Coordinates of C-alpha atoms in Angstrom, one line a residue:
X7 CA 21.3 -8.2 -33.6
X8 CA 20.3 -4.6 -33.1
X9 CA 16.2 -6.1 -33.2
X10 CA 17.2 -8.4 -30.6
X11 CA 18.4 -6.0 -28.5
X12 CA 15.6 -4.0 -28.7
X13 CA 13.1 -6.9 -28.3
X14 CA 15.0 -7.8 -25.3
X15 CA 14.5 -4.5 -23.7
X16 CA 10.7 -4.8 -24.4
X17 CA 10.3 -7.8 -22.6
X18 CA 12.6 -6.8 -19.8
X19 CA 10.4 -3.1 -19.8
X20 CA 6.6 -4.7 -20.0
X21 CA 7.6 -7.7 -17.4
X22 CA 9.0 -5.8 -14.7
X23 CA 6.6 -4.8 -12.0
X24 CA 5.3 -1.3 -12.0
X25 CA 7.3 -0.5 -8.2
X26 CA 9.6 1.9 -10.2
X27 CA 6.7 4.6 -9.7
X28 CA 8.8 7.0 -7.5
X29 CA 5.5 9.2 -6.4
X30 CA 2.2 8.4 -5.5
X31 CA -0.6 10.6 -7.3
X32 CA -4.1 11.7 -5.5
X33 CA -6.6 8.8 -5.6
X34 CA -9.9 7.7 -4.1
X35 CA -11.5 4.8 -2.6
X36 CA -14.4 3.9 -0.3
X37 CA -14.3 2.1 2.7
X38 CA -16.1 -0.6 4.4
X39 CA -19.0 2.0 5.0
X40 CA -19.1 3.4 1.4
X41 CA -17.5 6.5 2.9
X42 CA -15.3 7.5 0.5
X43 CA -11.5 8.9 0.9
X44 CA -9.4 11.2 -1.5
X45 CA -5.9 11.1 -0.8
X46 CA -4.4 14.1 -1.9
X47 CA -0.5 15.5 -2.5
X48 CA 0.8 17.5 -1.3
X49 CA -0.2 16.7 1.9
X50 CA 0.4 18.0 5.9
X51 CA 1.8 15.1 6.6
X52 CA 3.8 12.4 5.3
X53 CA 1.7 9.1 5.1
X54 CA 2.0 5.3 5.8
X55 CA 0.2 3.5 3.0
X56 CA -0.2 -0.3 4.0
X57 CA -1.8 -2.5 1.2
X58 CA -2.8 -5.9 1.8
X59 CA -4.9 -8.9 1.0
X60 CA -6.8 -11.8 2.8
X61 CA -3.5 -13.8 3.0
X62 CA -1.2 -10.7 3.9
X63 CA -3.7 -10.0 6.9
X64 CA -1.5 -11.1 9.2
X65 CA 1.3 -9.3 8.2
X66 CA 0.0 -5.8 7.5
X67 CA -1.3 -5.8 11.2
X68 CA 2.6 -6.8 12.3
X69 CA 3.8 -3.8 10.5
X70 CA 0.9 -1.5 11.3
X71 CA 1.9 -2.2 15.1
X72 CA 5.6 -1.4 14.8
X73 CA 5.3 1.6 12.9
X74 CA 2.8 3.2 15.4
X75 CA 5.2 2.3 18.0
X76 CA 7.9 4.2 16.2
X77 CA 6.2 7.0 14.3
X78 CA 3.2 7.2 16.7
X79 CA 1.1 10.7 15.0
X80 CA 3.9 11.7 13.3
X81 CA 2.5 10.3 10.1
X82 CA -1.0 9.6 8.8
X83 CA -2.3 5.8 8.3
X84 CA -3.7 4.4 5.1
X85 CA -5.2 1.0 5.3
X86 CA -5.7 -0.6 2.0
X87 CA -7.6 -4.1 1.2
X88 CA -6.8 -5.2 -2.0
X89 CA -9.4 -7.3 -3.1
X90 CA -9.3 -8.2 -6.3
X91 CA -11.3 -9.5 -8.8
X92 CA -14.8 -10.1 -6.2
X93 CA -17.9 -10.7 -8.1
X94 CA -20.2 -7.8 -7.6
X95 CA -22.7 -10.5 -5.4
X96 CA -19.8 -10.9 -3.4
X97 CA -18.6 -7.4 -2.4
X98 CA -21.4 -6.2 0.3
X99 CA -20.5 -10.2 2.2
X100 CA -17.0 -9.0 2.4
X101 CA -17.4 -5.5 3.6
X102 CA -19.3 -6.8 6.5
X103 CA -16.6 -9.3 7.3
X104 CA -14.4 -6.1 7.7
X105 CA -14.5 -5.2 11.2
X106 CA -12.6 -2.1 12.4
X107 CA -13.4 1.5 13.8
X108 CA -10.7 2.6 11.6
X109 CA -11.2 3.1 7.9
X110 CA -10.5 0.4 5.7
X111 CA -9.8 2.1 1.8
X112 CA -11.2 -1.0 -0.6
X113 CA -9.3 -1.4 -3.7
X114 CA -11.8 -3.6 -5.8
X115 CA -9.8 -5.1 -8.9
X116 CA -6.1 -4.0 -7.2
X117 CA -6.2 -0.9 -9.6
X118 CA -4.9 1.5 -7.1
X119 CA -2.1 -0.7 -5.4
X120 CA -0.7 -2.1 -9.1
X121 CA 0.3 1.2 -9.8
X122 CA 2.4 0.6 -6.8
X123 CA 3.5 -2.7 -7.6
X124 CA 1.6 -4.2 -5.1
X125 CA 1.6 -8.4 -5.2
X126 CA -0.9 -10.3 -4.4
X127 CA -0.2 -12.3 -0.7
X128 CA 2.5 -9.6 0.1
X129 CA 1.8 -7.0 2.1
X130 CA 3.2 -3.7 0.3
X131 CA 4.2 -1.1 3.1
X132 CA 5.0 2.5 1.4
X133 CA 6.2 5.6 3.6
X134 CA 5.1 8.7 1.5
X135 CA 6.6 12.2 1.6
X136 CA 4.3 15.1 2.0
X137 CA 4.7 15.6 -1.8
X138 CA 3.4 12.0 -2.7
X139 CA 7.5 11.1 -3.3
X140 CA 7.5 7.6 -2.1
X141 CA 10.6 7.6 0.8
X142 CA 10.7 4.1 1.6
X143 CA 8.7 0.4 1.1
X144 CA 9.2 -2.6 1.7
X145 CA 6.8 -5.7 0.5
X146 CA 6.2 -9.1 2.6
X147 CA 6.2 -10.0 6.5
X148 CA 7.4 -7.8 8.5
X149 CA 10.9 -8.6 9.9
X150 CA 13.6 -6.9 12.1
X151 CA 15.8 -6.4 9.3
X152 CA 13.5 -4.5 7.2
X153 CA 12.2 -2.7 9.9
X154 CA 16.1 -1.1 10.6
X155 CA 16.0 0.0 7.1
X156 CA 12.9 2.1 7.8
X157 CA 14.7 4.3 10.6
X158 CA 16.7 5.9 8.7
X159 CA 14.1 7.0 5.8
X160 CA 11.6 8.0 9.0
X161 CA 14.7 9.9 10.3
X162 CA 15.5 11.8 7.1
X163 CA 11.8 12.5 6.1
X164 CA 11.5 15.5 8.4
X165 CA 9.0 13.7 10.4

């Protein structure tokens, strides 16, 4: 019985998304350009991180929107692509499909936003302290009801 138990908390441990990450370490990706970006902690500010994928395009642009309204310059902005797995033929075709002023971090492979537990066709929306302590996310399309639950993180994060 005692094995069981233990096998059971295995599963349940190696199964569950990685989300429970509670801070966000420094890490580095190019953008569209090849320029690339190290996001450090601590940091001046406290950061928006929105991840997001071909199919969550839509919806990281809603929440994008709304949070600018709100938080304006208060915060920094972190655009993240997730891309997946993208043939190395393939990756110069997408860049150039990518078409913003505004820098757009590629994660090639999802090896930055996993750690996260970002999900492919969900956009992942993270509101990180100036010491990398992730405050607040919420995950999918952006709704009035989650959007209420960010005021009072923005609120209490000595914005």
């Amino acid at each position: 019985m005692n094995l069981l138990s233990i096998a059971i908390g295995l599963i349940v441990l190696t199964a569950s998304p990685t989300f429970s990450q509670q801070k966000i370490d420094t890490f580095s990706l190019s953008d569209q350009k090849n320029v690339s970006h190290k996001i450090e902690f601590p940091a001046s500010q406290n950061r928006v991180i929105i991840v997001g994928d071909m199919d969550s395009v839509e919806q990281a642009r809603q929440w994008g929107d709304q949070l600018k309204k709100t938080l304006g310059k208060q915060v920094e902005y972190t655009a993240i692509a997730a891309l997946g797995p993208i043939p190395d033929w393939q990756r110069g075709f997408l860049k150039g499909m990518i078409k913003s002023d505004r820098p757009k971090l590629l994660d090639w492979e999802n090896k930055v936003s996993q750690k996260w537990g970002y999900t492919p066709k969900q956009c992942l929306v993270l509101l990180v302290g100036k010491n990398g302590e992730i405050l607040n996310r919420s995950e999918g399309a952006y709704t009035k009801e989650k959007f209420a639950s960010w005021l009072p993180a923005t609120s209490n994060a000595s914005l």
